[in-house]
Coordinates of N, CA, C and O in Angstrom, one line a residue:
X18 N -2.8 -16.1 12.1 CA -3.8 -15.0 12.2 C -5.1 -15.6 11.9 O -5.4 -16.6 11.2
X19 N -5.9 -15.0 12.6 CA -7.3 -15.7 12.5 C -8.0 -15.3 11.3 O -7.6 -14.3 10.8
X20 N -9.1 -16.0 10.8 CA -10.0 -15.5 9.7 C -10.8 -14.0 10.2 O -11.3 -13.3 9.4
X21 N -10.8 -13.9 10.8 CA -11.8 -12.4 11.4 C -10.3 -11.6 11.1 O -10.9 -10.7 10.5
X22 N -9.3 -11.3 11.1 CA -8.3 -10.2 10.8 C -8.3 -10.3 9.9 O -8.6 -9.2 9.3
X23 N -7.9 -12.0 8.7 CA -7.5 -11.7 7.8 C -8.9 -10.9 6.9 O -8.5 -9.9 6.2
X24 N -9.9 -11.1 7.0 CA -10.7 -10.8 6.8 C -10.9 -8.5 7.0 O -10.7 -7.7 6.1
X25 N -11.4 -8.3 8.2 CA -11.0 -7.1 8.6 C -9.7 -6.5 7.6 O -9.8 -5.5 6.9
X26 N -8.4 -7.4 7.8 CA -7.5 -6.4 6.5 C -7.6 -6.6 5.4 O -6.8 -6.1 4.7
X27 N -8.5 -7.4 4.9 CA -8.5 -7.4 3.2 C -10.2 -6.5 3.0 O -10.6 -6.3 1.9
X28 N -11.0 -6.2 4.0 CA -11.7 -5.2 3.4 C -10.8 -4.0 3.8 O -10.5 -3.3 2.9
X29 N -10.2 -3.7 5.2 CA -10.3 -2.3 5.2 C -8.6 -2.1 4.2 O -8.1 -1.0 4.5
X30 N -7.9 -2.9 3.2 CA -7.6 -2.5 1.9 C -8.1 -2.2 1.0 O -7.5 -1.4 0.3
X31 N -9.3 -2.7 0.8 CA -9.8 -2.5 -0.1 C -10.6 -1.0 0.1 O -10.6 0.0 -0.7
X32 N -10.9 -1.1 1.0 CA -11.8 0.4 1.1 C -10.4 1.7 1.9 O -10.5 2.9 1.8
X33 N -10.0 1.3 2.2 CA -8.9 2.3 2.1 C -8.5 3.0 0.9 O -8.4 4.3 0.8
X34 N -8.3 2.1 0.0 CA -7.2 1.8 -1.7 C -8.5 2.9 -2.1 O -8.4 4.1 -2.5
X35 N -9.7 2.1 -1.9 CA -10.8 2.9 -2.9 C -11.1 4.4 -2.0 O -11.4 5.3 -2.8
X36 N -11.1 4.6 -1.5 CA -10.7 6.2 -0.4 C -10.0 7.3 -1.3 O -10.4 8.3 -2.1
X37 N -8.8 6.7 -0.9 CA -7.6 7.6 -1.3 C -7.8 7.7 -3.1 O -7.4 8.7 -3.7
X38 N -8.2 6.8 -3.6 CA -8.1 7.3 -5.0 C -9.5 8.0 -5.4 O -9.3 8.7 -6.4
X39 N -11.1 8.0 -4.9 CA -12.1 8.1 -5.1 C -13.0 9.2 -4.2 O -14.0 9.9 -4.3
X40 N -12.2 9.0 -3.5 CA -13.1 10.1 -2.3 C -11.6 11.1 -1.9 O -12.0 12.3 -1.6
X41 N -10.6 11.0 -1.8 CA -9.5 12.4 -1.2 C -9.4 12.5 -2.4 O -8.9 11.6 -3.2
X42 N -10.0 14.2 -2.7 CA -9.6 15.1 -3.8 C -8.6 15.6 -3.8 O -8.8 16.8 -4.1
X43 N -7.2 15.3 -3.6 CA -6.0 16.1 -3.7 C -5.0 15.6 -4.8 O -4.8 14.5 -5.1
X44 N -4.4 16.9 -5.5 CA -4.3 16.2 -7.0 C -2.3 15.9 -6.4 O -1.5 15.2 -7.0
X45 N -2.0 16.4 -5.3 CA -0.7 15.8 -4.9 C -0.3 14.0 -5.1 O 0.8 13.6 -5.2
X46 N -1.7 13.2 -5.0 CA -1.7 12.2 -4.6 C -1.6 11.7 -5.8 O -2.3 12.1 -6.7
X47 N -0.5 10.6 -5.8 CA 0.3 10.2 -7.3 C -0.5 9.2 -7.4 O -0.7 8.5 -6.5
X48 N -1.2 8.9 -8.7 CA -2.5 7.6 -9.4 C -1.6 6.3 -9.3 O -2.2 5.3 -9.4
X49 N -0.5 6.4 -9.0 CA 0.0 5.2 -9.3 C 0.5 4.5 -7.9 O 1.3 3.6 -7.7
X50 N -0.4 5.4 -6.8 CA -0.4 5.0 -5.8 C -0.6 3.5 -5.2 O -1.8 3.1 -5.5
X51 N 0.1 2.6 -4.6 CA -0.7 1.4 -4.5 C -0.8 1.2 -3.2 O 0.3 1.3 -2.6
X52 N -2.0 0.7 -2.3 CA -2.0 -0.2 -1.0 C -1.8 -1.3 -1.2 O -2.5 -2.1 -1.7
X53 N -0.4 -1.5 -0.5 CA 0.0 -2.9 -0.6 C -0.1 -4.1 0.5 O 0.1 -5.3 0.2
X54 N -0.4 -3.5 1.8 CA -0.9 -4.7 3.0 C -1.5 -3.7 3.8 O -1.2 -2.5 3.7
X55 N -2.7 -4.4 4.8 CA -2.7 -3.2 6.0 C -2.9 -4.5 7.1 O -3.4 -5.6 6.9
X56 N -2.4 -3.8 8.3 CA -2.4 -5.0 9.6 C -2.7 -4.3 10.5 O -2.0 -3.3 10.9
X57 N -4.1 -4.8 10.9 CA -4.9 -4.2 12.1 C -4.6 -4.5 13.5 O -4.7 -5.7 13.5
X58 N -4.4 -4.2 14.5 CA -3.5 -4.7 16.1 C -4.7 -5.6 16.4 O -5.7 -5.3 15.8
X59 N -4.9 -6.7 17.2 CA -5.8 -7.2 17.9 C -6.8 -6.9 18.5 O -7.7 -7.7 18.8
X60 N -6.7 -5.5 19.0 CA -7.8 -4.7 19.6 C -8.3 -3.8 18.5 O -9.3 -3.0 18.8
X61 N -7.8 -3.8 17.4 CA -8.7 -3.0 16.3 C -8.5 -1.8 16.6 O -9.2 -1.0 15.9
X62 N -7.5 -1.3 17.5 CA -7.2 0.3 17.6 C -6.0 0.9 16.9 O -5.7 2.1 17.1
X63 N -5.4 0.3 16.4 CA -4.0 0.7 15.2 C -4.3 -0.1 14.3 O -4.7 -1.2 14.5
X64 N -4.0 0.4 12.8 CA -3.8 0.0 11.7 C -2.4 0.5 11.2 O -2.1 1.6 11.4
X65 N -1.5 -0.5 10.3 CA -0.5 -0.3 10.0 C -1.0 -0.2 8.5 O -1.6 -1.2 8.1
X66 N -0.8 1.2 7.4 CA -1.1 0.7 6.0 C 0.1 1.1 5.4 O 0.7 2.1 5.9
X67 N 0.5 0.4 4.3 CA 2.0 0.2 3.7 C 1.5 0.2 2.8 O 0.7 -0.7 2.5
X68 N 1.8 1.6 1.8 CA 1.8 2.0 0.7 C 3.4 1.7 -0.6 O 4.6 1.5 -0.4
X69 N 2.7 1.8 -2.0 CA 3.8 1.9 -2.3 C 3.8 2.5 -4.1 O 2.7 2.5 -4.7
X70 N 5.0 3.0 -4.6 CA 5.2 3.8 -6.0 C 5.6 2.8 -6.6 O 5.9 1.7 -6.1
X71 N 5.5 3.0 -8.3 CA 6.4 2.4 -9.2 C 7.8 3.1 -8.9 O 8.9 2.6 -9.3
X72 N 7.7 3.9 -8.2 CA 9.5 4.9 -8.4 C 9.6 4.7 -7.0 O 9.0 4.5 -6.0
X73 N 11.1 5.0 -7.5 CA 12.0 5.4 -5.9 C 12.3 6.6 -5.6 O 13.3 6.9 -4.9
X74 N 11.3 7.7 -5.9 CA 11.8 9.0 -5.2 C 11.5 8.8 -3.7 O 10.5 8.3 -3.1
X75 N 12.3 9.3 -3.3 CA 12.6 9.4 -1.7 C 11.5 10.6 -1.0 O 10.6 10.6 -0.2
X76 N 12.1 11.5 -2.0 CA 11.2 13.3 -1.9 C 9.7 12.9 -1.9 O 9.1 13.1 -0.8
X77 N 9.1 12.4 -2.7 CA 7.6 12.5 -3.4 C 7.1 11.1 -2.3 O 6.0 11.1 -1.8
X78 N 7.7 10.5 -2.3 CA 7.5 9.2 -1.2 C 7.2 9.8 -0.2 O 6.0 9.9 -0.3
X79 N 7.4 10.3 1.1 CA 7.6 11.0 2.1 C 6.9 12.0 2.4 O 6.5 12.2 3.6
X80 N 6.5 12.9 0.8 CA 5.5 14.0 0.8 C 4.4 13.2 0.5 O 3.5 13.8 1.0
X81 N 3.9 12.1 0.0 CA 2.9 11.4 0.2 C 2.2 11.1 1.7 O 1.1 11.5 2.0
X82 N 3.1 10.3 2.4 CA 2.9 10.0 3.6 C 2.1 10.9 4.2 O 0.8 10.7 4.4
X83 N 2.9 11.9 4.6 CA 2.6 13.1 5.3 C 1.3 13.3 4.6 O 0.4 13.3 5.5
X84 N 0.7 13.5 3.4 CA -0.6 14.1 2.7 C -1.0 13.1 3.6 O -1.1 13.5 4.7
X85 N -1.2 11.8 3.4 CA -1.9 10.9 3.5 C -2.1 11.0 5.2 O -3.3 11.1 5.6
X86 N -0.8 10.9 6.5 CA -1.3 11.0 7.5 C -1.7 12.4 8.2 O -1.6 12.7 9.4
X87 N -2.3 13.3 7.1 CA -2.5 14.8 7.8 C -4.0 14.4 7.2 O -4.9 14.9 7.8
X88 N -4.4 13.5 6.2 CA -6.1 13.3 5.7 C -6.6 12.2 6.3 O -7.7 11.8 6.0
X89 N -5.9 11.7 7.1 CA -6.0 9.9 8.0 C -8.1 10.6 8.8 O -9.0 9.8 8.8
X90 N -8.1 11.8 9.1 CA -9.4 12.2 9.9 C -10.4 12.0 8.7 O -11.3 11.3 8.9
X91 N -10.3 12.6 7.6 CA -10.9 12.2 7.0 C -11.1 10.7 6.2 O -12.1 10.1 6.0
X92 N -9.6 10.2 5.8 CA -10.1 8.9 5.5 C -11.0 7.8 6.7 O -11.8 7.0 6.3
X93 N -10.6 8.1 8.2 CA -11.2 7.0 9.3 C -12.7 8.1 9.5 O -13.0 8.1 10.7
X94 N -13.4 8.7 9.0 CA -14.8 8.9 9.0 C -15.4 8.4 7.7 O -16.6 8.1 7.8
X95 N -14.8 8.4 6.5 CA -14.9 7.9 5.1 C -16.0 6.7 5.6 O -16.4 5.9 4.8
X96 N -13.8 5.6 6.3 CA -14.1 4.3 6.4 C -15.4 4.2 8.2 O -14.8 3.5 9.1
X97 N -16.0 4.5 8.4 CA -16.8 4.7 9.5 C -18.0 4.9 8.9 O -18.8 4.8 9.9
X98 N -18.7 5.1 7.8 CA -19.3 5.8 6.7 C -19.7 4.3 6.3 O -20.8 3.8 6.5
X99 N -18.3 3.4 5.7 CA -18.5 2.1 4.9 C -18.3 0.7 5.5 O -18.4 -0.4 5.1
X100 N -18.1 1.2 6.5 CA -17.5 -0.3 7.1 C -18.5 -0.2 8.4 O -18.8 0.8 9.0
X101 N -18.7 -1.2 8.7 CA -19.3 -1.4 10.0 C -18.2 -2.8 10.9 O -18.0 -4.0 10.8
X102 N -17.7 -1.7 11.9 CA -16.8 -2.4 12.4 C -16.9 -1.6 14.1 O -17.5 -0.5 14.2
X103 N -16.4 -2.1 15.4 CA -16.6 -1.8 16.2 C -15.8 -0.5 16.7 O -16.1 0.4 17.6
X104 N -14.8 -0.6 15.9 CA -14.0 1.0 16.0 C -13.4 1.2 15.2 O -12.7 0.2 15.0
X105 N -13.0 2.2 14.3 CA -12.3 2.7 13.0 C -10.4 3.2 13.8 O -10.1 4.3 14.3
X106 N -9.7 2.1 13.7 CA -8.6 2.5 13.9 C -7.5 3.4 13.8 O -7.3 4.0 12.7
X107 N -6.7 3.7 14.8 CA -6.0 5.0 14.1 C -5.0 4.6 12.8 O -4.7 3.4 12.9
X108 N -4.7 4.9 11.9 CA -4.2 4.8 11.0 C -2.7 5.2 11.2 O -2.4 6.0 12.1
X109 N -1.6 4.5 10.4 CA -0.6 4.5 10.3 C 0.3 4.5 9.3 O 1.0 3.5 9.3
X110 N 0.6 5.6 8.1 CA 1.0 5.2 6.8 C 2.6 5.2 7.1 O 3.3 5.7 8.0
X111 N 2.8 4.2 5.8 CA 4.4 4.1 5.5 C 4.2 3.5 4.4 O 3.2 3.1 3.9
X112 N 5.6 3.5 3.8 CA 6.3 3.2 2.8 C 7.0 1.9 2.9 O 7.9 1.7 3.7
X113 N 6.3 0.9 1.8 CA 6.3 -0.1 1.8 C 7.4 -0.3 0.3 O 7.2 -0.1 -0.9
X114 N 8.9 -1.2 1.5 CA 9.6 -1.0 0.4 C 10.2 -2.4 -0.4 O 11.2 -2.7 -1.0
X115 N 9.2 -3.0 0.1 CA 9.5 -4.5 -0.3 C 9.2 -4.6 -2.0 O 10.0 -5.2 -2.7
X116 N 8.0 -3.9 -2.7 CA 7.8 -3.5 -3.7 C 8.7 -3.0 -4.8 O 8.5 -3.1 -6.0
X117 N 9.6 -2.3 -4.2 CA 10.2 -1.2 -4.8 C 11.8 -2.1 -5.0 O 12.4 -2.2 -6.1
X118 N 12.1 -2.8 -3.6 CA 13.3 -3.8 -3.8 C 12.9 -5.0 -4.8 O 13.9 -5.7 -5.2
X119 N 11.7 -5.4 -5.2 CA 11.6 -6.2 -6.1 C 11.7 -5.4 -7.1 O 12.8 -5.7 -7.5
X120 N 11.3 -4.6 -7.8 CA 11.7 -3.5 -8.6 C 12.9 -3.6 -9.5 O 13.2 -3.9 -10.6
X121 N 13.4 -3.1 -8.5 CA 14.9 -3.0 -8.0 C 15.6 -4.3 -8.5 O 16.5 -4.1 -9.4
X122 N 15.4 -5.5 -8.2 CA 15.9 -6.8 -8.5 C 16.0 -7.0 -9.9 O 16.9 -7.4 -10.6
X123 N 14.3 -6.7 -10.2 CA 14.4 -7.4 -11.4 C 14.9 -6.4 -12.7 O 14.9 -6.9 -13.9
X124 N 15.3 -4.8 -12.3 CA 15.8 -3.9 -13.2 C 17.3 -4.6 -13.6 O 17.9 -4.8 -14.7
X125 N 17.5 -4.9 -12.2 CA 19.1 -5.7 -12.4 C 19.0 -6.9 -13.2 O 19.8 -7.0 -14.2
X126 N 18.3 -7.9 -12.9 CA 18.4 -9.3 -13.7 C 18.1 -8.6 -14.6 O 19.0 -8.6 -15.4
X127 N 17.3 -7.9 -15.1 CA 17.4 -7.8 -16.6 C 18.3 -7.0 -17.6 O 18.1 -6.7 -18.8
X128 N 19.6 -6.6 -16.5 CA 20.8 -6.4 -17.7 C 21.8 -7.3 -17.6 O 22.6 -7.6 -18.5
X129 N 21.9 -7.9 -16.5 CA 22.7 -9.3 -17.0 C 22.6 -9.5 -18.3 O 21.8 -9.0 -19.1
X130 N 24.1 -10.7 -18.4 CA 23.8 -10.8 -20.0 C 24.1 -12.2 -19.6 O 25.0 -12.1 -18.7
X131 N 23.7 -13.4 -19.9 CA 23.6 -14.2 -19.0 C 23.5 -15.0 -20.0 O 22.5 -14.8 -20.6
X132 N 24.8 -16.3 -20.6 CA 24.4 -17.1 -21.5 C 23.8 -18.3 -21.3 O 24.1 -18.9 -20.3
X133 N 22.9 -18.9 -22.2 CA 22.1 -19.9 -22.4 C 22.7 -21.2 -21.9 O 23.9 -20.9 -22.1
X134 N 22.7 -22.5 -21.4 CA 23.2 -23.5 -21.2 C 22.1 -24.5 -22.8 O 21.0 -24.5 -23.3
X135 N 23.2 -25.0 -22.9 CA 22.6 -26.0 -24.4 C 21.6 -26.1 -24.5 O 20.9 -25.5 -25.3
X136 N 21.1 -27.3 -23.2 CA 19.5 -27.6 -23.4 C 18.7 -26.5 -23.2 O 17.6 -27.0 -23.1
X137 N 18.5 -25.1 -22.9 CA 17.9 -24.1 -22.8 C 17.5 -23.6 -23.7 O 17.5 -22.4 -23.8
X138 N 17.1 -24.3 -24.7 CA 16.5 -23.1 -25.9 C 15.0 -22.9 -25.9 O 14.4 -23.8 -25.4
X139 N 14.3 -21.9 -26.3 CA 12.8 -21.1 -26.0 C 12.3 -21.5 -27.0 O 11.2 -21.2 -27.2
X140 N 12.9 -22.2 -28.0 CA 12.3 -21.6 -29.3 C 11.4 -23.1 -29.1 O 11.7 -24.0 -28.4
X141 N 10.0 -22.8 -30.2 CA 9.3 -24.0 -30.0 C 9.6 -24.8 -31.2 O 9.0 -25.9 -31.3

């Protein structure tokens, strides 16, 4: 990917992230919300943004989405407002669950009980 995209998706993360938490007043929208990637199409007319929770609710996940792509008109005039770019893409939210499977991973490695091999000791 070229530097002009990677570019284009690491501001319009950033000003997306700062949007949804700073400018959409809806108290549905969980704080612990996070924008985790966004990938703009080559013509700059679709944005894919992947969101994601500390939790796995399925319910509250889903009801986010939906808040989020029924306020997409207001967030793409926000970002039209802050960005100067040749066209404010349509937006595309989802649930980004790569996050959540790391989560997930390390909930597990950490009940293993997993013994020490000799030379392994921490202690200094």
């Amino acid at each position: 990917m070229s530097i002009r995209f990677d570019r284009a998706n690491s501001q319009l993360q950033k000003t997306i992230s700062y949007i949804i938490h700073n400018k959409l007043n809806d108290p549905r929208i969980n704080p612990m919300l996070y924008v985790s990637e966004v990938n703009v199409s080559p013509d700059f007319k679709f944005c894919r943004v992947k969101i994601s929770l500390d939790n796995e609710n399925k319910k509250e996940t889903d009801e986010l989405i939906k808040i989020l792509q029924k306020s997409e008109g207001f967030i793409k005039n926000e970002l039209a407002k802050m960005l100067k770019m040749p066209s404010i893409p349509k937006l595309q939210f989802e649930f980004d669950k790569g996050l959540s499977a790391s989560l997930r991973i390390n909930e597990i490695l950490s009940t293993l009980d997993i013994p020490k091999e000799d030379g392994e000791d921490n202690e200094n």
